[in-house]
Amino acid sequence: MSPTATGTMAPTGRPAAGSGNRPGDTDRNHPAARSRRRFGLLMTSPAIVILAALMVIPTVITVVYSVFRPPASGRHLGPFVGLSNYGTVLSSEVFWKSALTTLLFSIGFVVGSTVLGLAIAVLLNQRFVGRGLCRTLLIIPWAMPWLVLGILWRWFADGDVGGLNVLLTGIGLQDGQRDYLADPTSALILVTVASIWRQASFAGILFLAGLQTMPTDMAEAAQLDGAGVWQRFRYLTLPWLRPVTATVTVLNVIYAFLSFDVIFAMTQGGPGDATQVLSIVVYRQLFVVTNIGLGSALAVVLAVLALLGGLLTVRLVARSDNGAVTR
């Protein structure tokens, strides 16, 4: 049988009619390829314009403000001060203390939400009565606005009418009422737990989607070979979920540095400055003290820290992937 009869390759070396290739599939300069690129750009142009309006332009304005000393009215830039605002930020004791609080919050938030989300996904991937309902309920915390979540948790932890005291008293862990949001240590723990509770549902949804794509015959073959539950989880499930884990971790790191809503709704940075993360400091400089130049410099520093945290996470995940491949 000739190559032409198989529908794979014509005698001239060109794709046969049945191969499914179209003109311009491989030639970027072909008119058809250029037409498809123009069509793709046209379809994405509204999103590009919206992204520029909501992110690029405000970012540029913030960077410009950070090297000037605008008045409280913000009607003009004021005198040019160069990097003076950044020097003030980096030499401030408030900045470094808030940076430490942000770091502690971020570590607890990233580890807690990622691990809890993975545990929830593994549980909801099993077969049991009511699994569909539980999967539906998983969406509720993620769909709840951050500010509303902070208000609900503030009511829950209230020292007078909150349900936290009722719960702990009912199980015998404390006697009487206690205002946990008035204690520096417990306040930081509670805002971290509240943030974890919401973000873990988002992580659980992503992990569950990853588990749904995992072939069942892999686990069955490993079980037939004598692999236990932990061995299957460590050597099959975790490697399969590595791309999802990378995505979840990067998103969690970025949000941890930029977290504001839940903390502001629950404590407004208090008691004292126990929960005053960097985003709270930015808010106070811009909208309470109305020091636009210094607040803009703080915002730029915070954005750089969040970006570096995300890039470092990606680098670490990529290095672990390479190590897994070479082993």
Coordinates of C-alpha atoms in Angstrom, one line a residue:
M1 CA 0.0 0.0 0.0
S2 CA 1.4 3.4 -0.9
P3 CA 1.9 6.2 1.7
T4 CA -0.9 8.1 0.0
A5 CA -3.4 5.4 0.6
T6 CA -2.9 5.4 4.3
G7 CA -3.9 9.1 4.5
T8 CA -0.7 10.0 6.4
M9 CA 1.7 11.5 3.8
A10 CA 1.5 12.4 0.1
P11 CA 4.3 11.4 -2.2
T12 CA 5.5 15.0 -2.4
G13 CA 6.2 15.1 1.3
R14 CA 3.2 17.4 2.1
P15 CA 0.5 16.4 4.6
A16 CA -2.2 14.4 3.0
A17 CA -5.8 15.6 3.0
G18 CA -6.7 13.3 5.9
S19 CA -3.9 14.4 8.2
G20 CA -5.9 17.3 9.7
N21 CA -3.2 19.9 9.3
R22 CA -4.2 23.4 8.0
P23 CA -2.1 25.9 6.1
G24 CA -0.1 28.1 8.4
D25 CA -0.1 25.6 11.3
T26 CA 3.7 25.6 11.4
D27 CA 4.5 28.7 9.5
R28 CA 4.2 31.8 11.7
N29 CA 4.5 34.1 8.7
H30 CA 1.6 32.5 6.8
P31 CA -1.4 34.8 6.4
A32 CA -3.7 32.3 8.1
A33 CA -1.4 32.2 11.2
R34 CA -1.2 36.0 11.3
S35 CA -5.0 36.2 11.0
R36 CA -5.4 33.8 14.0
R37 CA -3.0 35.9 16.0
R38 CA -4.8 39.1 15.2
F39 CA -8.1 37.4 16.1
G40 CA -6.7 36.2 19.5
L41 CA -5.4 39.7 20.3
L42 CA -8.7 41.2 19.4
M43 CA -10.6 38.8 21.7
T44 CA -8.2 39.4 24.6
S45 CA -7.9 43.2 24.2
P46 CA -10.8 44.0 26.6
A47 CA -9.2 42.0 29.3
I48 CA -5.8 43.7 28.6
V49 CA -7.4 47.2 28.8
I50 CA -9.2 46.3 32.1
L51 CA -6.0 44.8 33.5
A52 CA -4.1 48.0 32.6
A53 CA -6.7 50.2 34.1
L54 CA -7.0 48.3 37.3
M55 CA -3.4 47.3 37.9
V56 CA -0.8 48.8 35.7
I57 CA -1.9 52.5 35.9
P58 CA -2.4 52.5 39.7
T59 CA 1.0 50.7 40.1
V60 CA 2.8 53.4 38.1
I61 CA 1.0 56.2 40.0
T62 CA 2.0 54.6 43.3
V63 CA 5.7 54.3 42.3
V64 CA 5.6 58.0 41.2
Y65 CA 4.1 59.1 44.4
S66 CA 6.7 57.2 46.4
V67 CA 9.5 59.5 45.2
F68 CA 7.6 62.7 45.9
R69 CA 6.1 64.3 49.0
P70 CA 2.5 65.0 47.9
P71 CA 0.2 67.1 50.2
A72 CA -2.7 65.4 52.0
S73 CA -5.1 66.7 49.3
G74 CA -3.1 64.8 46.6
R75 CA -3.8 67.6 44.1
H76 CA -0.2 67.8 43.0
L77 CA 3.0 65.7 43.5
G78 CA 4.8 68.1 45.8
P79 CA 8.6 68.3 46.1
F80 CA 10.8 65.5 44.7
V81 CA 12.5 63.6 47.5
G82 CA 14.0 60.7 45.6
L83 CA 14.5 57.6 47.7
S84 CA 14.1 59.5 51.0
N85 CA 10.7 57.9 51.6
Y86 CA 12.2 54.4 51.2
G87 CA 15.0 55.3 53.6
T88 CA 12.4 56.4 56.2
V89 CA 10.5 53.1 55.7
L90 CA 13.5 50.9 56.0
S91 CA 14.9 52.7 59.1
S92 CA 11.5 52.6 60.9
E93 CA 11.1 50.4 63.9
V94 CA 7.4 50.1 63.1
F95 CA 8.2 48.7 59.7
W96 CA 10.5 46.0 61.0
K97 CA 8.1 45.0 63.8
S98 CA 5.2 44.8 61.3
A99 CA 7.4 42.9 58.9
L100 CA 8.1 40.3 61.6
T101 CA 4.3 40.1 62.4
T102 CA 3.7 39.6 58.6
L103 CA 6.3 36.9 58.4
L104 CA 4.8 35.0 61.4
F105 CA 1.3 35.3 60.0
S106 CA 2.5 34.3 56.5
I107 CA 4.2 31.1 57.8
G108 CA 1.2 30.0 59.7
F109 CA -1.2 30.9 56.9
V110 CA 0.7 29.2 54.1
V111 CA 1.4 26.0 56.0
G112 CA -2.0 25.8 57.6
S113 CA -4.1 26.5 54.5
T114 CA -2.0 24.3 52.3
V115 CA -1.9 21.3 54.6
L116 CA -5.6 21.6 55.7
G117 CA -6.7 22.0 52.1
L118 CA -4.8 18.9 51.1
A119 CA -6.3 16.9 53.9
I120 CA -9.8 18.1 53.0
A121 CA -9.3 17.1 49.4
V122 CA -8.0 13.6 50.3
L123 CA -11.0 13.1 52.6
L124 CA -13.5 14.3 50.0
N125 CA -11.9 12.1 47.3
Q126 CA -13.0 9.0 49.2
R127 CA -16.4 7.3 48.8
F128 CA -18.8 7.8 51.7
V129 CA -22.4 8.8 52.2
G130 CA -23.0 12.5 51.8
R131 CA -19.8 13.2 49.9
G132 CA -21.7 15.3 47.3
L133 CA -23.1 17.5 50.1
C134 CA -19.7 17.9 51.7
R135 CA -18.1 18.9 48.4
T136 CA -20.8 21.5 48.0
L137 CA -20.3 22.9 51.5
L138 CA -16.6 23.2 50.8
I139 CA -17.3 26.1 48.4
I140 CA -19.1 28.2 51.1
P141 CA -16.0 29.5 53.0
W142 CA -14.2 30.3 49.7
A143 CA -17.3 32.1 48.2
M144 CA -17.6 34.3 51.4
P145 CA -16.0 37.8 51.1
W146 CA -12.9 38.3 53.2
L147 CA -14.4 41.3 55.1
V148 CA -17.6 39.4 56.0
L149 CA -15.5 36.5 57.1
G150 CA -13.5 38.8 59.4
I151 CA -16.7 40.2 60.9
L152 CA -18.2 36.7 61.6
W153 CA -15.0 35.5 63.3
R154 CA -14.9 38.7 65.4
W155 CA -18.4 37.9 66.6
F156 CA -17.3 34.3 67.2
A157 CA -14.3 35.3 69.3
D158 CA -16.1 38.1 71.2
G159 CA -15.4 38.0 74.9
D160 CA -19.0 38.7 75.9
V161 CA -21.3 37.0 73.4
G162 CA -19.0 35.0 71.2
G163 CA -19.4 31.3 70.6
L164 CA -15.7 30.5 71.2
N165 CA -16.0 30.9 74.9
V166 CA -19.1 28.8 74.9
L167 CA -17.3 26.1 73.0
L168 CA -14.2 26.0 75.1
T169 CA -16.2 26.1 78.3
G170 CA -18.5 23.4 77.1
I171 CA -15.6 21.0 76.5
G172 CA -13.9 21.9 79.8
L173 CA -10.9 23.8 78.4
Q174 CA -11.6 27.0 80.3
D175 CA -13.8 28.5 83.1
G176 CA -15.6 31.8 82.6
Q177 CA -15.4 34.4 79.8
R178 CA -12.2 35.5 78.1
D179 CA -11.6 38.1 75.4
Y180 CA -9.1 36.4 73.1
L181 CA -8.9 39.3 70.7
A182 CA -7.6 41.5 73.6
D183 CA -4.6 39.2 74.2
P184 CA -1.7 39.9 71.8
T185 CA -0.7 36.2 71.3
S186 CA -4.2 34.8 70.9
A187 CA -5.3 37.6 68.7
L188 CA -2.6 36.8 66.1
I189 CA -3.4 33.1 66.3
L190 CA -7.1 33.8 65.8
V191 CA -6.7 36.1 62.7
T192 CA -4.4 33.4 61.3
V193 CA -6.9 30.6 61.9
A194 CA -9.7 32.7 60.4
S195 CA -7.7 33.3 57.3
I196 CA -6.7 29.6 57.1
W197 CA -10.4 28.6 57.4
R198 CA -11.3 30.5 54.3
Q199 CA -8.2 29.8 52.2
A200 CA -8.1 26.1 53.0
S201 CA -11.4 25.7 51.2
F202 CA -9.9 27.2 48.1
A203 CA -6.9 25.0 48.3
G204 CA -9.1 22.0 48.9
I205 CA -11.0 22.7 45.7
L206 CA -7.8 22.9 43.7
F207 CA -6.3 19.8 45.3
L208 CA -9.6 17.9 44.8
A209 CA -9.6 18.8 41.1
G210 CA -6.1 17.4 40.9
L211 CA -7.0 14.2 42.6
Q212 CA -9.9 13.7 40.2
T213 CA -7.5 13.5 37.3
M214 CA -5.3 10.9 38.9
P215 CA -5.7 7.5 37.3
T216 CA -7.2 5.0 39.7
D217 CA -5.2 2.1 38.3
M218 CA -1.9 3.6 39.7
A219 CA -3.2 3.3 43.3
E220 CA -4.7 -0.1 42.6
A221 CA -1.4 -1.5 41.2
A222 CA 0.5 -0.1 44.1
Q223 CA -1.9 -1.6 46.6
L224 CA -1.6 -5.0 44.9
D225 CA 2.2 -4.7 45.2
G226 CA 1.8 -4.3 48.9
A227 CA 2.1 -0.5 49.3
G228 CA 0.4 0.9 52.4
V229 CA -1.8 4.0 52.7
W230 CA 1.1 6.3 53.6
Q231 CA 3.4 4.9 50.9
R232 CA 0.7 5.4 48.2
F233 CA 0.1 8.9 49.5
R234 CA 3.8 9.8 49.6
Y235 CA 5.0 8.2 46.3
L236 CA 1.9 8.5 44.2
T237 CA -0.5 11.2 45.4
L238 CA 2.0 13.9 46.4
P239 CA 4.1 13.7 43.2
W240 CA 0.9 13.7 41.1
L241 CA -0.3 16.9 43.0
R242 CA 3.1 18.7 42.7
P243 CA 1.9 21.1 40.0
V244 CA -1.3 21.9 42.0
T245 CA 0.8 22.2 45.2
A246 CA 3.0 24.8 43.5
T247 CA 0.1 26.8 42.3
V248 CA -1.6 26.7 45.7
T249 CA 1.6 27.6 47.6
V250 CA 2.4 30.6 45.4
L251 CA -1.1 32.0 45.7
N252 CA -1.0 31.5 49.4
V253 CA 2.3 33.2 49.8
I254 CA 1.2 36.2 47.8
Y255 CA -2.0 36.6 49.7
A256 CA -0.3 36.1 53.0
F257 CA 1.9 39.2 52.4
L258 CA -1.1 41.2 51.1
S259 CA -3.7 40.1 53.7
F260 CA -5.7 43.0 55.0
D261 CA -9.5 42.4 55.1
V262 CA -9.8 39.7 57.8
I263 CA -7.2 41.3 60.1
F264 CA -8.7 44.8 59.8
A265 CA -12.2 43.5 60.5
M266 CA -11.2 41.4 63.5
T267 CA -8.6 43.6 65.3
Q268 CA -7.7 46.6 63.1
G269 CA -4.1 45.7 63.9
G270 CA -4.6 45.5 67.7
P271 CA -4.4 45.0 70.5
G272 CA -1.7 47.6 70.4
D273 CA 0.3 46.5 67.3
A274 CA 0.1 42.7 67.9
T275 CA -1.6 42.0 64.6
Q276 CA -0.4 45.0 62.7
V277 CA 0.9 43.5 59.5
L278 CA 2.4 45.6 56.7
S279 CA -0.8 46.1 54.8
I280 CA -2.4 47.7 58.0
V281 CA 0.6 50.1 58.2
V282 CA 0.1 51.1 54.5
Y283 CA -3.6 51.7 55.2
R284 CA -2.8 53.9 58.2
Q285 CA -0.2 55.9 56.4
L286 CA -2.4 56.6 53.4
F287 CA -5.9 57.0 54.9
V288 CA -5.3 57.9 58.6
V289 CA -2.1 60.0 58.6
T290 CA -2.6 60.9 54.9
N291 CA 1.2 60.7 54.3
I292 CA 0.8 59.8 50.6
G293 CA 4.5 59.7 49.8
L294 CA 5.5 57.5 52.7
G295 CA 2.4 55.3 52.3
S296 CA 3.2 54.8 48.6
A297 CA 6.7 53.8 49.4
L298 CA 5.5 51.3 51.9
A299 CA 3.0 49.9 49.3
V300 CA 5.9 49.5 46.8
V301 CA 8.1 47.7 49.4
L302 CA 5.2 45.4 50.3
A303 CA 4.5 44.6 46.7
V304 CA 8.2 43.8 46.1
L305 CA 8.2 41.5 49.2
A306 CA 5.1 39.7 48.0
L307 CA 6.7 39.3 44.5
L308 CA 9.9 38.0 45.9
G309 CA 8.1 35.6 48.1
G310 CA 6.1 34.2 45.1
L311 CA 9.3 34.0 43.0
L312 CA 11.2 32.2 45.7
T313 CA 8.4 29.7 46.2
V314 CA 8.3 29.0 42.4
R315 CA 12.1 28.6 42.5
L316 CA 12.0 26.2 45.4
V317 CA 9.2 24.2 43.8
A318 CA 11.0 24.0 40.5
R319 CA 14.2 22.9 42.3
S320 CA 12.3 20.1 44.0
D321 CA 10.8 19.1 40.7
N322 CA 14.2 18.8 39.1
G323 CA 15.4 16.8 42.1
A324 CA 12.5 14.4 41.8
V325 CA 13.3 13.9 38.1
T326 CA 17.0 13.2 38.6
R327 CA 16.4 10.7 41.4

